[in-house]
């Protein structure tokens, strides 16, 4: 099926546009390891209350994305270890906010069902 505007074809394939909405999930405190389970939702929150190693699980097949809002608890300077499958712009993990009680927002994309992820520090240093 094609969609036409003023006689010009702008979409010409058999894909359907389905309802799209964000599913929110609160991971609460991360502890020393935190699994971001994408079956829980594609907009997730977590509070970094320890140095933490993250894991991503259960992405959909093919292409998908999710947003992670990561808060720091009342202690400054916590560290993060991301999955090795995450690729960052210019091959460098971004410098994040390490101040107590601040938050950063990350966006992650995959085109191959989670074999590799592209990560972006989308928003920085919110209180």
PDB file of C-alpha atoms in Angstrom:
ATOM      1  CA  UNK A   1       0.000   0.000   0.000  1.00  0.00           C
ATOM      2  CA  UNK A   2       1.258   3.462  -0.793  1.00  0.00           C
ATOM      3  CA  UNK A   3       0.413   6.705   0.946  1.00  0.00           C
ATOM      4  CA  UNK A   4       0.037   9.649  -1.408  1.00  0.00           C
ATOM      5  CA  UNK A   5       0.037  13.348  -0.726  1.00  0.00           C
ATOM      6  CA  UNK A   6      -0.983  15.592  -3.628  1.00  0.00           C
ATOM      7  CA  UNK A   7      -0.319  12.747  -6.052  1.00  0.00           C
ATOM      8  CA  UNK A   8       3.244  12.137  -4.815  1.00  0.00           C
ATOM      9  CA  UNK A   9       4.123   8.770  -3.293  1.00  0.00           C
ATOM     10  CA  UNK A  10       5.926   9.301   0.039  1.00  0.00           C
ATOM     11  CA  UNK A  11       5.784   5.729   1.361  1.00  0.00           C
ATOM     12  CA  UNK A  12       5.757   2.758  -0.918  1.00  0.00           C
ATOM     13  CA  UNK A  13       6.089  -0.532   0.943  1.00  0.00           C
ATOM     14  CA  UNK A  14       3.950  -3.041   2.799  1.00  0.00           C
ATOM     15  CA  UNK A  15       4.873  -2.035   6.360  1.00  0.00           C
ATOM     16  CA  UNK A  16       2.152  -1.142   8.814  1.00  0.00           C
ATOM     17  CA  UNK A  17       2.384   1.584  11.395  1.00  0.00           C
ATOM     18  CA  UNK A  18       1.393   0.092  14.735  1.00  0.00           C
ATOM     19  CA  UNK A  19       0.644   1.891  17.971  1.00  0.00           C
ATOM     20  CA  UNK A  20       3.843   3.067  19.630  1.00  0.00           C
ATOM     21  CA  UNK A  21       4.129   3.957  23.285  1.00  0.00           C
ATOM     22  CA  UNK A  22       6.822   4.015  25.945  1.00  0.00           C
ATOM     23  CA  UNK A  23       6.668   1.351  28.660  1.00  0.00           C
ATOM     24  CA  UNK A  24       8.097   2.698  31.952  1.00  0.00           C
ATOM     25  CA  UNK A  25       9.904   0.517  34.495  1.00  0.00           C
ATOM     26  CA  UNK A  26      11.669   1.538  37.705  1.00  0.00           C
ATOM     27  CA  UNK A  27      14.676  -0.665  38.503  1.00  0.00           C
ATOM     28  CA  UNK A  28      15.054   1.082  41.874  1.00  0.00           C
ATOM     29  CA  UNK A  29      18.589   0.809  43.349  1.00  0.00           C
ATOM     30  CA  UNK A  30      21.197  -0.795  41.124  1.00  0.00           C
ATOM     31  CA  UNK A  31      23.446  -2.417  43.709  1.00  0.00           C
ATOM     32  CA  UNK A  32      26.758  -3.623  42.272  1.00  0.00           C
ATOM     33  CA  UNK A  33      25.058  -5.146  39.208  1.00  0.00           C
ATOM     34  CA  UNK A  34      21.904  -4.184  37.350  1.00  0.00           C
ATOM     35  CA  UNK A  35      20.175  -5.995  34.504  1.00  0.00           C
ATOM     36  CA  UNK A  36      18.108  -3.780  32.238  1.00  0.00           C
ATOM     37  CA  UNK A  37      15.452  -6.276  31.145  1.00  0.00           C
ATOM     38  CA  UNK A  38      13.821  -4.832  28.051  1.00  0.00           C
ATOM     39  CA  UNK A  39      10.728  -6.987  28.528  1.00  0.00           C
ATOM     40  CA  UNK A  40       9.980  -4.649  31.449  1.00  0.00           C
ATOM     41  CA  UNK A  41       9.856  -1.571  29.224  1.00  0.00           C
ATOM     42  CA  UNK A  42      11.746   0.677  26.862  1.00  0.00           C
ATOM     43  CA  UNK A  43      11.917   3.659  29.252  1.00  0.00           C
ATOM     44  CA  UNK A  44      13.695   2.694  32.456  1.00  0.00           C
ATOM     45  CA  UNK A  45      14.946   4.397  35.583  1.00  0.00           C
ATOM     46  CA  UNK A  46      17.615   3.286  38.048  1.00  0.00           C
ATOM     47  CA  UNK A  47      19.368   4.788  41.076  1.00  0.00           C
ATOM     48  CA  UNK A  48      23.105   4.220  41.198  1.00  0.00           C
ATOM     49  CA  UNK A  49      23.742   3.331  44.846  1.00  0.00           C
ATOM     50  CA  UNK A  50      27.020   1.448  44.326  1.00  0.00           C
ATOM     51  CA  UNK A  51      29.682   1.030  41.667  1.00  0.00           C
ATOM     52  CA  UNK A  52      27.675  -0.917  39.100  1.00  0.00           C
ATOM     53  CA  UNK A  53      28.075  -3.266  36.158  1.00  0.00           C
ATOM     54  CA  UNK A  54      25.143  -3.143  33.733  1.00  0.00           C
ATOM     55  CA  UNK A  55      23.725  -5.924  31.574  1.00  0.00           C
ATOM     56  CA  UNK A  56      21.024  -5.596  28.895  1.00  0.00           C
ATOM     57  CA  UNK A  57      18.671  -8.538  28.403  1.00  0.00           C
ATOM     58  CA  UNK A  58      15.702  -9.603  26.268  1.00  0.00           C
ATOM     59  CA  UNK A  59      15.712  -7.090  23.413  1.00  0.00           C
ATOM     60  CA  UNK A  60      13.271  -7.723  20.602  1.00  0.00           C
ATOM     61  CA  UNK A  61      14.607  -9.340  17.443  1.00  0.00           C
ATOM     62  CA  UNK A  62      16.022  -6.870  14.970  1.00  0.00           C
ATOM     63  CA  UNK A  63      16.038  -3.165  15.682  1.00  0.00           C
ATOM     64  CA  UNK A  64      14.987  -1.648  18.995  1.00  0.00           C
ATOM     65  CA  UNK A  65      15.933   1.144  21.380  1.00  0.00           C
ATOM     66  CA  UNK A  66      15.501   2.137  24.999  1.00  0.00           C
ATOM     67  CA  UNK A  67      16.082   5.082  27.291  1.00  0.00           C
ATOM     68  CA  UNK A  68      17.730   4.848  30.710  1.00  0.00           C
ATOM     69  CA  UNK A  69      17.405   7.646  33.260  1.00  0.00           C
ATOM     70  CA  UNK A  70      20.245   7.038  35.706  1.00  0.00           C
ATOM     71  CA  UNK A  71      20.214   8.869  39.024  1.00  0.00           C
ATOM     72  CA  UNK A  72      23.101   9.107  41.475  1.00  0.00           C
ATOM     73  CA  UNK A  73      22.195   8.558  45.117  1.00  0.00           C
ATOM     74  CA  UNK A  74      23.565  10.825  47.881  1.00  0.00           C
ATOM     75  CA  UNK A  75      27.152   9.607  47.387  1.00  0.00           C
ATOM     76  CA  UNK A  76      29.287  11.205  44.683  1.00  0.00           C
ATOM     77  CA  UNK A  77      31.761   9.397  42.450  1.00  0.00           C
ATOM     78  CA  UNK A  78      30.139   6.032  41.712  1.00  0.00           C
ATOM     79  CA  UNK A  79      31.490   4.193  38.663  1.00  0.00           C
ATOM     80  CA  UNK A  80      29.706   2.354  35.850  1.00  0.00           C
ATOM     81  CA  UNK A  81      30.787  -0.589  33.722  1.00  0.00           C
ATOM     82  CA  UNK A  82      28.695  -0.885  30.547  1.00  0.00           C
ATOM     83  CA  UNK A  83      28.296  -4.082  28.520  1.00  0.00           C
ATOM     84  CA  UNK A  84      31.174  -4.610  26.084  1.00  0.00           C
ATOM     85  CA  UNK A  85      28.582  -4.738  23.293  1.00  0.00           C
ATOM     86  CA  UNK A  86      27.935  -0.978  23.701  1.00  0.00           C
ATOM     87  CA  UNK A  87      29.649   1.212  21.128  1.00  0.00           C
ATOM     88  CA  UNK A  88      30.003   4.921  21.961  1.00  0.00           C
ATOM     89  CA  UNK A  89      30.555   7.906  19.640  1.00  0.00           C
ATOM     90  CA  UNK A  90      34.219   8.180  18.644  1.00  0.00           C
ATOM     91  CA  UNK A  91      34.862   4.903  20.509  1.00  0.00           C
ATOM     92  CA  UNK A  92      34.920   6.692  23.853  1.00  0.00           C
ATOM     93  CA  UNK A  93      32.554   6.216  26.813  1.00  0.00           C
ATOM     94  CA  UNK A  94      31.091   9.650  27.583  1.00  0.00           C
ATOM     95  CA  UNK A  95      31.955  11.520  30.763  1.00  0.00           C
ATOM     96  CA  UNK A  96      28.902  11.306  32.988  1.00  0.00           C
ATOM     97  CA  UNK A  97      27.663  13.246  35.967  1.00  0.00           C
ATOM     98  CA  UNK A  98      29.160  11.826  39.152  1.00  0.00           C
ATOM     99  CA  UNK A  99      27.776  14.444  41.549  1.00  0.00           C
ATOM    100  CA  UNK A 100      25.441  13.248  44.278  1.00  0.00           C
ATOM    101  CA  UNK A 101      21.709  13.504  43.584  1.00  0.00           C
ATOM    102  CA  UNK A 102      22.106  14.276  39.874  1.00  0.00           C
ATOM    103  CA  UNK A 103      20.852  12.343  36.846  1.00  0.00           C
ATOM    104  CA  UNK A 104      21.866  11.587  33.270  1.00  0.00           C
ATOM    105  CA  UNK A 105      19.742  10.208  30.430  1.00  0.00           C
ATOM    106  CA  UNK A 106      21.139   7.573  28.066  1.00  0.00           C
ATOM    107  CA  UNK A 107      19.694   6.248  24.822  1.00  0.00           C
ATOM    108  CA  UNK A 108      20.685   2.848  23.419  1.00  0.00           C
ATOM    109  CA  UNK A 109      19.926   1.450  19.935  1.00  0.00           C
ATOM    110  CA  UNK A 110      20.459  -1.987  18.417  1.00  0.00           C
ATOM    111  CA  UNK A 111      19.849  -3.134  14.855  1.00  0.00           C
ATOM    112  CA  UNK A 112      20.810  -6.777  15.409  1.00  0.00           C
ATOM    113  CA  UNK A 113      18.758  -7.960  18.382  1.00  0.00           C
ATOM    114  CA  UNK A 114      21.258  -6.816  21.015  1.00  0.00           C
ATOM    115  CA  UNK A 115      24.470  -8.295  19.623  1.00  0.00           C
ATOM    116  CA  UNK A 116      25.753  -4.742  19.439  1.00  0.00           C
ATOM    117  CA  UNK A 117      24.365  -1.519  20.930  1.00  0.00           C
ATOM    118  CA  UNK A 118      25.000   2.100  20.074  1.00  0.00           C
ATOM    119  CA  UNK A 119      24.967   4.290  23.178  1.00  0.00           C
ATOM    120  CA  UNK A 120      24.471   8.022  23.540  1.00  0.00           C
ATOM    121  CA  UNK A 121      24.562  10.217  26.631  1.00  0.00           C
ATOM    122  CA  UNK A 122      21.463  12.191  25.625  1.00  0.00           C
ATOM    123  CA  UNK A 123      20.996  14.557  28.573  1.00  0.00           C
ATOM    124  CA  UNK A 124      23.469  15.453  31.303  1.00  0.00           C
ATOM    125  CA  UNK A 125      23.517  16.702  34.903  1.00  0.00           C
ATOM    126  CA  UNK A 126      19.872  17.025  35.915  1.00  0.00           C
ATOM    127  CA  UNK A 127      18.765  17.467  39.505  1.00  0.00           C
TER     128      UNK A 127
END
